[in-house]
PDB file of C-alpha atoms and ligand atoms in Angstrom:
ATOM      1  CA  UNK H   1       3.280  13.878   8.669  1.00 38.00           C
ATOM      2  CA  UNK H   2       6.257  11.255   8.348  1.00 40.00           C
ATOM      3  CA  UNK H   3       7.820  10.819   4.762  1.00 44.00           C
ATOM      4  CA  UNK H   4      10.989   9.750   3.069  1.00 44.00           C
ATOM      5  CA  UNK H   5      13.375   6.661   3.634  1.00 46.00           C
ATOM      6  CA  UNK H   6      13.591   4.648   6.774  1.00 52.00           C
ATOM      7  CA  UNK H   7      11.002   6.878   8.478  1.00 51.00           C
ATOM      8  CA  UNK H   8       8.425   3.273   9.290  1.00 58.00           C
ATOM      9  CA  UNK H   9      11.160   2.497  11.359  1.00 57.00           C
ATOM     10  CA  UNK H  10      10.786   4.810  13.985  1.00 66.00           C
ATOM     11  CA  UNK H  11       7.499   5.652  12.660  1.00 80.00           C
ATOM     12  CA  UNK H  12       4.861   6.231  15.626  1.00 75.00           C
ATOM     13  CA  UNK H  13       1.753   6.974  13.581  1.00 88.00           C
ATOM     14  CA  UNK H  14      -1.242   4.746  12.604  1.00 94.00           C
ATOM     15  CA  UNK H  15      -0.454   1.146  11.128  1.00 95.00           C
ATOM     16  CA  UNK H  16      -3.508   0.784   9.644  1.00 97.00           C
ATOM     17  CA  UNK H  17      -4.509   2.075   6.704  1.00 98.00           C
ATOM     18  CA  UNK H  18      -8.371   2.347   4.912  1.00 97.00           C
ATOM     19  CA  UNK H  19      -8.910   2.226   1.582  1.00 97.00           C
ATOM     20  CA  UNK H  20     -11.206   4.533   0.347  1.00 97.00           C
ATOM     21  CA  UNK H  21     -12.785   2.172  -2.368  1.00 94.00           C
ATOM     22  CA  UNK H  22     -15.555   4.152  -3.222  1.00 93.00           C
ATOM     23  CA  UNK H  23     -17.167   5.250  -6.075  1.00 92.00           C
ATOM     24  CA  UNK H  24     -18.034   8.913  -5.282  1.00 94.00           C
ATOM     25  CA  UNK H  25     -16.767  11.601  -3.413  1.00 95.00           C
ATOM     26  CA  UNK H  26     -19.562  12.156  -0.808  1.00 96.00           C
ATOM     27  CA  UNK H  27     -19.424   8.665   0.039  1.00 95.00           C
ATOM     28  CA  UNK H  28     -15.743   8.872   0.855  1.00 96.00           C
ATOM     29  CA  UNK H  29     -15.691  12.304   2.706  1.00 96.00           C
ATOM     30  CA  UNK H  30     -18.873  10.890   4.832  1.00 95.00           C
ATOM     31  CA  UNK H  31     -16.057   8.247   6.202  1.00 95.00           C
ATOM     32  CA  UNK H  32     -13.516  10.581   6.516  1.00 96.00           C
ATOM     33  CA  UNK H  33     -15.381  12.982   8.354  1.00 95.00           C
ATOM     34  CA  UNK H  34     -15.544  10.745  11.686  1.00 94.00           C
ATOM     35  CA  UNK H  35     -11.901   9.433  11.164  1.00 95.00           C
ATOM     36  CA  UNK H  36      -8.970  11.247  13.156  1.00 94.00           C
ATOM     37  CA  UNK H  37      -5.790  11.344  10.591  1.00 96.00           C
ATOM     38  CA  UNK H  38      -4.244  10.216  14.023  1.00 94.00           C
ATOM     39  CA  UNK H  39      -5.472   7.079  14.060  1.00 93.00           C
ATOM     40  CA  UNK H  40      -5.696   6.006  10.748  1.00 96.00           C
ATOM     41  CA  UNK H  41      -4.512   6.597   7.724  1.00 98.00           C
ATOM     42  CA  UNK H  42      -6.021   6.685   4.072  1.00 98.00           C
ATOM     43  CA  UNK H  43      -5.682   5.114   0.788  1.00 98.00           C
ATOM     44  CA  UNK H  44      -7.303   6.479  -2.621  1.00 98.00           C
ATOM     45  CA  UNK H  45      -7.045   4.002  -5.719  1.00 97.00           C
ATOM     46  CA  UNK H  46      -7.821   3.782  -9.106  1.00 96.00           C
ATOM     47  CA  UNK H  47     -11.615   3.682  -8.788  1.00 95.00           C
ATOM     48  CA  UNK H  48     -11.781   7.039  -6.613  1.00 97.00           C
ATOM     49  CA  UNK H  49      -8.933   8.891  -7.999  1.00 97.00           C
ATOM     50  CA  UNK H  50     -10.265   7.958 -11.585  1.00 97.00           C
ATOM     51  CA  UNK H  51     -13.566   9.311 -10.744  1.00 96.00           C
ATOM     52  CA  UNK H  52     -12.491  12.442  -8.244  1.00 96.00           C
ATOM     53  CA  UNK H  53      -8.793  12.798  -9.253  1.00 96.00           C
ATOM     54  CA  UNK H  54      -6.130  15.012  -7.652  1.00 97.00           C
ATOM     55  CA  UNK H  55      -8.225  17.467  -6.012  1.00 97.00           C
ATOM     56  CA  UNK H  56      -9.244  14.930  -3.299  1.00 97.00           C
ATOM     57  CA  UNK H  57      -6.101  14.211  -2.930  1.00 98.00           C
ATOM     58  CA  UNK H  58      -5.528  17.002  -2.270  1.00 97.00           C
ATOM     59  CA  UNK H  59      -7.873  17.994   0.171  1.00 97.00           C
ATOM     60  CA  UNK H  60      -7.253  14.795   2.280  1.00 98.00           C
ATOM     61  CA  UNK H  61      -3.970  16.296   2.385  1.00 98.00           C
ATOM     62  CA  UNK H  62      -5.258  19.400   3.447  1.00 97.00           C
ATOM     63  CA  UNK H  63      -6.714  17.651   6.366  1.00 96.00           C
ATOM     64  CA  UNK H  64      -3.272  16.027   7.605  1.00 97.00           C
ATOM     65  CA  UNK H  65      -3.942  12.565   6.381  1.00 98.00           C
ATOM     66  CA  UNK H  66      -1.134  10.561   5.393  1.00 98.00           C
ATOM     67  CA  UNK H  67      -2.215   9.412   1.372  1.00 98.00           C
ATOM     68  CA  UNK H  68      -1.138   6.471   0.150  1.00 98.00           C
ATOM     69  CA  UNK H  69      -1.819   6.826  -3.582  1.00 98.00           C
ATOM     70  CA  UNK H  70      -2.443   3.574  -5.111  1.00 98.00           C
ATOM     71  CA  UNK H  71      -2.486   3.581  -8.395  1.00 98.00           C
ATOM     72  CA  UNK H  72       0.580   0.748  -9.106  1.00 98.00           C
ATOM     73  CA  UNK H  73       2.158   2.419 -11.919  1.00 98.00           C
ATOM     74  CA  UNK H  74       3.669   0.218 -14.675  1.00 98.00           C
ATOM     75  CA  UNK H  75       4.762   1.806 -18.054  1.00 98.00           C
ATOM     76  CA  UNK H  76       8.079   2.673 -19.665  1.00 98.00           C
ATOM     77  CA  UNK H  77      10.492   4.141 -16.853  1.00 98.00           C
ATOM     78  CA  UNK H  78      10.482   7.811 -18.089  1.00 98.00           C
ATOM     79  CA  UNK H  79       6.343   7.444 -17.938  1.00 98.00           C
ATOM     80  CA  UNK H  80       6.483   6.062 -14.318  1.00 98.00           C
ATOM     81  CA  UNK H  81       9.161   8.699 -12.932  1.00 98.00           C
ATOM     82  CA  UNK H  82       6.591  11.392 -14.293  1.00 98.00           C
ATOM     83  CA  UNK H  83       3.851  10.417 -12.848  1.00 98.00           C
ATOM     84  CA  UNK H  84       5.859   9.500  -9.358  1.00 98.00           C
ATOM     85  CA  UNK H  85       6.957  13.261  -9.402  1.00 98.00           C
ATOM     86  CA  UNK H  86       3.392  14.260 -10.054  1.00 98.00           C
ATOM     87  CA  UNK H  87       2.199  12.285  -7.284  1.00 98.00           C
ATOM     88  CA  UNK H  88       4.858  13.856  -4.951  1.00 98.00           C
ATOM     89  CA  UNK H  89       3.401  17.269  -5.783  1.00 97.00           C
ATOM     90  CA  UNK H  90       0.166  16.571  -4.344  1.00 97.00           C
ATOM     91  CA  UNK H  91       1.207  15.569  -1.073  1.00 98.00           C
ATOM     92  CA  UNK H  92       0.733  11.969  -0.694  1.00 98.00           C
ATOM     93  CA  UNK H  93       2.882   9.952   1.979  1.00 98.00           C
ATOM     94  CA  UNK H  94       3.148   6.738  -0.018  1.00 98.00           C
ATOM     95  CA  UNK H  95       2.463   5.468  -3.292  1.00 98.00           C
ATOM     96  CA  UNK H  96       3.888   2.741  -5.629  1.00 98.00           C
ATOM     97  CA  UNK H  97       4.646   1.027  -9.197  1.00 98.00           C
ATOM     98  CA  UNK H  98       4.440  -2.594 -10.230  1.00 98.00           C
ATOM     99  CA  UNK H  99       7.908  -4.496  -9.560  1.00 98.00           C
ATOM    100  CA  UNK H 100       6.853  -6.559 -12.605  1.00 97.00           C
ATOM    101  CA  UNK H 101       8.150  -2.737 -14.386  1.00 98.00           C
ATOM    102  CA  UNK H 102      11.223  -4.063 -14.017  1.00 98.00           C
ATOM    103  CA  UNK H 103      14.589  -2.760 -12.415  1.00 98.00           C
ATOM    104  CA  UNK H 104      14.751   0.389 -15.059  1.00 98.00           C
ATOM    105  CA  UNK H 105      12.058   1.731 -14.097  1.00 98.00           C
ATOM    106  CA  UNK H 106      12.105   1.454 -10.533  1.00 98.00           C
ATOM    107  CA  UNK H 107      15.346   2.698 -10.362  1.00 98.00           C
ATOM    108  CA  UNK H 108      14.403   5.727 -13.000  1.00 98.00           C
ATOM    109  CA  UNK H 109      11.917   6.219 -10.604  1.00 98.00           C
ATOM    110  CA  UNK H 110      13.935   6.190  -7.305  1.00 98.00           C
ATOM    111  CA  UNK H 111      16.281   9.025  -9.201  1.00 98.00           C
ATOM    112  CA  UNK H 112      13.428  11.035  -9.756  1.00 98.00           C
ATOM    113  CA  UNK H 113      11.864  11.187  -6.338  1.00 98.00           C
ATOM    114  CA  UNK H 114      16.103  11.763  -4.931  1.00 97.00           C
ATOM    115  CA  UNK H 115      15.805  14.907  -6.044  1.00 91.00           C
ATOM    116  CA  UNK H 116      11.991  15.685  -4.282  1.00 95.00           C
ATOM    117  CA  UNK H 117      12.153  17.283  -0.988  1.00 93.00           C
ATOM    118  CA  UNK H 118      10.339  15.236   1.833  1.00 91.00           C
ATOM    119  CA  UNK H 119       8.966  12.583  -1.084  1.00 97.00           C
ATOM    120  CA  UNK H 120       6.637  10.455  -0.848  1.00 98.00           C
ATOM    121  CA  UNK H 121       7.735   6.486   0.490  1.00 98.00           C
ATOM    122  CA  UNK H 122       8.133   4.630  -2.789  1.00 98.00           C
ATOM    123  CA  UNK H 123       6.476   1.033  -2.601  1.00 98.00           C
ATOM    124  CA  UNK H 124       6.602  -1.682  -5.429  1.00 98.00           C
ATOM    125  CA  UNK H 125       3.778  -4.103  -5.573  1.00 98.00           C
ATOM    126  CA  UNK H 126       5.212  -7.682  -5.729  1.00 96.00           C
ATOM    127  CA  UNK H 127       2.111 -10.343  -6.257  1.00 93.00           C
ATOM    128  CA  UNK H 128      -1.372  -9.386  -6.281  1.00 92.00           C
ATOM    129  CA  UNK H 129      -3.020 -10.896  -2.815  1.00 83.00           C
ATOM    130  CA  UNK H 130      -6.001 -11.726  -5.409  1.00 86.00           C
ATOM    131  CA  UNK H 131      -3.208 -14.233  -7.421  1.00 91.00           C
ATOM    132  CA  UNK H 132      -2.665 -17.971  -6.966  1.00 93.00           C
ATOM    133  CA  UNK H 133      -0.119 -20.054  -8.187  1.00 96.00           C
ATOM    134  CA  UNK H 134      -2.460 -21.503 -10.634  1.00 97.00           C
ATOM    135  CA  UNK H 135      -2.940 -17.833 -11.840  1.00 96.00           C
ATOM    136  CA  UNK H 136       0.663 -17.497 -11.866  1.00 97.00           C
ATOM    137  CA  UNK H 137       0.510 -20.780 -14.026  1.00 96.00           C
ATOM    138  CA  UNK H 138      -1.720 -19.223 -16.718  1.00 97.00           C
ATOM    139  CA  UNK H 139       0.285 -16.121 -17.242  1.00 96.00           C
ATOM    140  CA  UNK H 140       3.504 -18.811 -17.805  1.00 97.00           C
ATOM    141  CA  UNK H 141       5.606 -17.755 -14.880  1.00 96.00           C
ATOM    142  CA  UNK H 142       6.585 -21.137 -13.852  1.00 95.00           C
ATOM    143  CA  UNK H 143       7.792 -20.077 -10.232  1.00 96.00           C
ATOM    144  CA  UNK H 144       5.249 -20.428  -7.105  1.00 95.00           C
ATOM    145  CA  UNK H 145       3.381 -17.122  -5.417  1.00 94.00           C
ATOM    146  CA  UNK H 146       6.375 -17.136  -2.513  1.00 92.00           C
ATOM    147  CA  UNK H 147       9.253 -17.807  -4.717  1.00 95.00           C
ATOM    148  CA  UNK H 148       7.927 -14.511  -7.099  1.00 96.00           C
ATOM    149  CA  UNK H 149       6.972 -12.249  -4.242  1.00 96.00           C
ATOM    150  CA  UNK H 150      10.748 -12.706  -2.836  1.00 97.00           C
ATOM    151  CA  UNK H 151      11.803 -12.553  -6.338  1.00 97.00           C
ATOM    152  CA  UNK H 152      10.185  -8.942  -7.386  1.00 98.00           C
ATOM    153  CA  UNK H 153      11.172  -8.202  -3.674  1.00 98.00           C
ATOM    154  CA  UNK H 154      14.538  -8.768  -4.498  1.00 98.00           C
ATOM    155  CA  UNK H 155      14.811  -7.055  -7.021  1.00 98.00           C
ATOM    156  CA  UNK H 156      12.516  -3.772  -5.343  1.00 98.00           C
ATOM    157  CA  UNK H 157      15.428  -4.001  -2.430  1.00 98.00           C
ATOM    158  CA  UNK H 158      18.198  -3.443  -4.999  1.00 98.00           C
ATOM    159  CA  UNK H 159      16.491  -0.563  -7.166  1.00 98.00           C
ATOM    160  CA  UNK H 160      16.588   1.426  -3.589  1.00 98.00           C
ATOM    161  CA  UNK H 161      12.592   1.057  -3.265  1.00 98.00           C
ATOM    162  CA  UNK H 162      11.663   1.894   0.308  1.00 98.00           C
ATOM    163  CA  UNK H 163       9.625  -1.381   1.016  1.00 98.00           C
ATOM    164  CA  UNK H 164       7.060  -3.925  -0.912  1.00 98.00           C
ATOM    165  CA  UNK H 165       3.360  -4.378  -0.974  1.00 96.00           C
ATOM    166  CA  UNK H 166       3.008  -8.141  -0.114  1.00 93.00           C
ATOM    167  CA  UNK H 167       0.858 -11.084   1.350  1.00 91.00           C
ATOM    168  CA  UNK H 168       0.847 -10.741   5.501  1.00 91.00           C
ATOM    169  CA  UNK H 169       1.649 -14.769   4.385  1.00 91.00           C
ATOM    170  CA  UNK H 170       5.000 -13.512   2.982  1.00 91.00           C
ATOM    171  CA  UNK H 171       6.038 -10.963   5.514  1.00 94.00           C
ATOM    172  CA  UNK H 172       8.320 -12.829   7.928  1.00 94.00           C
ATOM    173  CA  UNK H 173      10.202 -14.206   5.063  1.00 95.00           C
ATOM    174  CA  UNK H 174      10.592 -10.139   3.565  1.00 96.00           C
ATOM    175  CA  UNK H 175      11.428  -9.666   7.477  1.00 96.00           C
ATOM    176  CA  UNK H 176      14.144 -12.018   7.781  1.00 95.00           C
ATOM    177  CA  UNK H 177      15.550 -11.682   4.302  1.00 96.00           C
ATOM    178  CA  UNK H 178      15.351  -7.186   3.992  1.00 96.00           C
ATOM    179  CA  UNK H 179      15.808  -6.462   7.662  1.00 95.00           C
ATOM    180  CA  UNK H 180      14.132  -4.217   9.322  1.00 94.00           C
ATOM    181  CA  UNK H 181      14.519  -0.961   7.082  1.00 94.00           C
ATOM    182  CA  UNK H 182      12.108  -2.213   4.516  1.00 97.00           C
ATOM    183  CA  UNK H 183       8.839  -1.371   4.315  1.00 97.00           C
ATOM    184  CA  UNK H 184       6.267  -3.809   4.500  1.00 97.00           C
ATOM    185  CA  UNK H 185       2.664  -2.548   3.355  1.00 97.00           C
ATOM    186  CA  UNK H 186      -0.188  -5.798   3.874  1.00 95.00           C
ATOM    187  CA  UNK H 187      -3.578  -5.993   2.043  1.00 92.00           C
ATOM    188  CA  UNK H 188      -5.278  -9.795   2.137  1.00 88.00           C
ATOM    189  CA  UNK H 189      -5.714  -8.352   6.091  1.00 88.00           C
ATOM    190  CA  UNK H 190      -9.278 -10.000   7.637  1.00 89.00           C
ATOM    191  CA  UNK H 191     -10.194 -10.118  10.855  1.00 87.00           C
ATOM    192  CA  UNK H 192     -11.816 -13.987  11.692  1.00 80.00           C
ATOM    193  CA  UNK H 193     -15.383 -12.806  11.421  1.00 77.00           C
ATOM    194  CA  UNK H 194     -14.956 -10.853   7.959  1.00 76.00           C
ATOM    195  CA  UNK H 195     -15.753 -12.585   4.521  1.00 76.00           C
ATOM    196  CA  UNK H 196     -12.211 -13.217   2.838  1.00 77.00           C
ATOM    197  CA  UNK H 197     -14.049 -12.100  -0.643  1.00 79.00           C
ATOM    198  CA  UNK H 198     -11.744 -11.632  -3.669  1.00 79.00           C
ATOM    199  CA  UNK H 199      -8.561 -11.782  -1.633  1.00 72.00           C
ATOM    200  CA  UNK H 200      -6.396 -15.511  -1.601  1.00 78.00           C
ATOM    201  CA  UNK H 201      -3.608 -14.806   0.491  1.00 76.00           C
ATOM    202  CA  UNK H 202      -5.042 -13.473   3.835  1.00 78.00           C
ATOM    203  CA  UNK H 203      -4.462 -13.340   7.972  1.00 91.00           C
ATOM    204  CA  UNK H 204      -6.190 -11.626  10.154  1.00 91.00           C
ATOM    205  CA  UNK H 205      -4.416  -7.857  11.732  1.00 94.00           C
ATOM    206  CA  UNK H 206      -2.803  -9.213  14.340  1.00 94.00           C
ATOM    207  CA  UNK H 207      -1.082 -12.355  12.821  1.00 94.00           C
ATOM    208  CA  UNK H 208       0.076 -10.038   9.752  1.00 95.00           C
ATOM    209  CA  UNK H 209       1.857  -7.392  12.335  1.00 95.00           C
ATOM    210  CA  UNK H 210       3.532 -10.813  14.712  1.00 94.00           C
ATOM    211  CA  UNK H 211       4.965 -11.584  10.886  1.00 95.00           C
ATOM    212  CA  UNK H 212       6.533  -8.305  10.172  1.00 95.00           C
ATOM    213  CA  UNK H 213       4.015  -6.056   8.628  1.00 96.00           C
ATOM    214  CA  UNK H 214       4.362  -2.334   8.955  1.00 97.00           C
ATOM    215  CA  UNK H 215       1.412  -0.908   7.335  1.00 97.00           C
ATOM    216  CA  UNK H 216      -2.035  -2.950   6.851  1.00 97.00           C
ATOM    217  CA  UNK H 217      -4.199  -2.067   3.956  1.00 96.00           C
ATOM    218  CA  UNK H 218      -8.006  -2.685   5.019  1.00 95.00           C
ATOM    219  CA  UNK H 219     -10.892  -1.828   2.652  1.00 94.00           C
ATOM    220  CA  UNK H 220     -14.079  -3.923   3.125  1.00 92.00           C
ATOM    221  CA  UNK H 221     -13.815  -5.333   6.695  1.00 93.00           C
ATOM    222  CA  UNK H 222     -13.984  -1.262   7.396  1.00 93.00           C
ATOM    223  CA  UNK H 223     -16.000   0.134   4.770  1.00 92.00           C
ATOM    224  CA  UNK H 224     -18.500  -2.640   4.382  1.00 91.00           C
ATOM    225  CA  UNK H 225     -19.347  -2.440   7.922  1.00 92.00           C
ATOM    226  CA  UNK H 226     -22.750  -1.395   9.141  1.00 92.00           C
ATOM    227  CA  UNK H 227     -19.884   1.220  11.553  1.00 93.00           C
ATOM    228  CA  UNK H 228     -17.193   1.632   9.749  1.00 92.00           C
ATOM    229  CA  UNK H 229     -15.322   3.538  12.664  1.00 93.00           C
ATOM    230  CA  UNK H 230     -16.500   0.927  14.874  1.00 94.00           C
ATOM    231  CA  UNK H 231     -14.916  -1.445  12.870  1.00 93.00           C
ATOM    232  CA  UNK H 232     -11.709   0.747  12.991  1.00 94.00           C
ATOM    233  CA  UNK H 233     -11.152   0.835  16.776  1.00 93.00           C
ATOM    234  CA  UNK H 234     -11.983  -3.147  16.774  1.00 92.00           C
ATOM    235  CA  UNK H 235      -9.190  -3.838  14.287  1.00 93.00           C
ATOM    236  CA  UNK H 236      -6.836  -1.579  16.615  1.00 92.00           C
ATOM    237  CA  UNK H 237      -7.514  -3.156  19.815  1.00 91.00           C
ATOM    238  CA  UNK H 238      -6.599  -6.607  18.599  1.00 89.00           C
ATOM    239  CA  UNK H 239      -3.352  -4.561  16.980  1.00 89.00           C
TER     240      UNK H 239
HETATM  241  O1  C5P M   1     -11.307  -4.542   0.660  1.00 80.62           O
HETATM  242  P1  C5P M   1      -9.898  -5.036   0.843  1.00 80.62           P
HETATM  243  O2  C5P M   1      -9.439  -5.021   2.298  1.00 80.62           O
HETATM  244  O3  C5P M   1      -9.656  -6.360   0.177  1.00 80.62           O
HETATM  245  O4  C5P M   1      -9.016  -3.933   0.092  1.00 80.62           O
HETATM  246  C1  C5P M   1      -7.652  -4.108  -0.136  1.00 80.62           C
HETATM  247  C2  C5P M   1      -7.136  -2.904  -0.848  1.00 80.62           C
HETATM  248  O5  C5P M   1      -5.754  -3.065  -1.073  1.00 80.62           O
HETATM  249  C3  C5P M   1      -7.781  -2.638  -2.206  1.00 80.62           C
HETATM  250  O6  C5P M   1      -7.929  -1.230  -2.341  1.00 80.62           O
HETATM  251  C4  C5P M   1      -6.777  -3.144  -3.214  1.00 80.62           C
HETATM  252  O7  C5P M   1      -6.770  -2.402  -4.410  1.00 80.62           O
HETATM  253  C5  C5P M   1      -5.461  -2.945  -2.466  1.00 80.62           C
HETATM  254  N1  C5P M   1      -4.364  -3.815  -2.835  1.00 80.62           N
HETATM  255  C6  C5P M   1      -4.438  -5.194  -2.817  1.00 80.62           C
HETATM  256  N2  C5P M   1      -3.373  -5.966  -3.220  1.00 80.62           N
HETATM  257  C7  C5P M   1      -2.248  -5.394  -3.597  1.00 80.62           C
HETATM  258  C8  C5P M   1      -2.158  -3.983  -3.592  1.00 80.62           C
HETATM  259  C9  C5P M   1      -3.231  -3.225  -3.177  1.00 80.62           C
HETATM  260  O8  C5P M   1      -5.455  -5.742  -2.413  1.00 80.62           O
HETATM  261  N3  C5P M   1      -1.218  -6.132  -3.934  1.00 80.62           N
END
């Protein structure tokens, strides 16, 4: 298992990794079963973890999966750093916190996983692939999806987060601008013959790793799939 700062660098493990967005465990173990944690590896989010909750976590753990632990926390910084620390206790490889928390936070955050041993790689959500500018709009920030993502990125770089979540549309920009110790973790990832669905800000897998991305998110295109593992090793041999 690879944690802590920098390690994506040199990181030789899986790239891609499936979310688990299921509503029950059975339905997410009967994936998991026929995946190898050394091909893939696994994210739980708010729907599964709500309904399951740490002890699948855990026990993905238990299997040598690398968990990325999505649940994008966003409160008051002393909240976040709690649950961050919590998180590290179980295990997981990854998760993350909304930029839009703002520089306090992330940084309180940052602090609190210093003093973890082998912690978890700590990602801040920039945009929402699902956003538009026009959503942007309503929600009166006047700046465009690009300009914001390399705004909260900016500010994600300088609060000492590991890397970004982030359009594979924004990633050579992050690339150019963050170098290449930053982290770049890519939902909106569809392969050409894969409904786009709620997602705005898409490319397929191999465009989103030519523009920088480390780590690609992919839900549907694998789990909505009459094979899901099928699926899988088609996404990796156009990687
Ligand atoms: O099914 P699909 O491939 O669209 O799934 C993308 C996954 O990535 C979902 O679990 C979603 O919650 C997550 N995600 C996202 N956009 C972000 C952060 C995470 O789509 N900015």
């Amino acid at each position: 298992m690879t944690k802590g700062a920098d390690v994506h660098l040199q990181d030789p493990g899986p790239r891609i990794i499936v979310a688990l967005d299921y509503a029950t465990e059975k339905e997410a173990l009967s994936l998991t079963q026929k995946l190898d944690p050394q091909r893939c590896r696994l994210k739980v989010g708010k729907e599964l973890f709500t309904r399951c909750g740490p002890k699948l976590v855990e026990n993905l753990v238990k299997q040598e999966f690398d968990v990325f632990l999505d649940l994008k926390y966003h409160d008051i910084p002393n909240t976040v750093a709690r649950a961050c620390v919590a998180a590290a206790e179980l295990g997981v490889w990854m998760l993350n916190v909304h930029a839009l928390g703002g520089r306090r936070m992330m940084e309180t955050a940052r602090k609190a996983l210093d003093n973890i041993d082998s912690a978890p790689l700590l990602i801040a959500v920039t945009v929402l692939t699902s956003l538009e500018d026009t959503d942007l709009n309503e929600l009166g920030i006047s700046s465009n999806t690009s300009d914001m993502v390399l705004r909260l990125a900016d500010l994600a770089f300088q609060s000492r987060m590991d890397g970004v979540v982030c359009s594979p549309l924004e990633a050579r920009l992050l690339r150019e601008k963050f170098g290449t110790s930053f982290c770049l973790v890519t939902p909106g990832v569809r392969p050409k013959t894969v409904a786009v669905g709620d997602q705005k800000r898409v490319t397929s897998p191999a465009e989103a790793v030519q523009n920088g991305s480390n780590y690609l998110v992919i839900g549907r295109p694998i789990t909505g799939a009459d094979d899901p593992v099928k699926a899988l090793l088609s996404i990796e041999a156009e990687l």
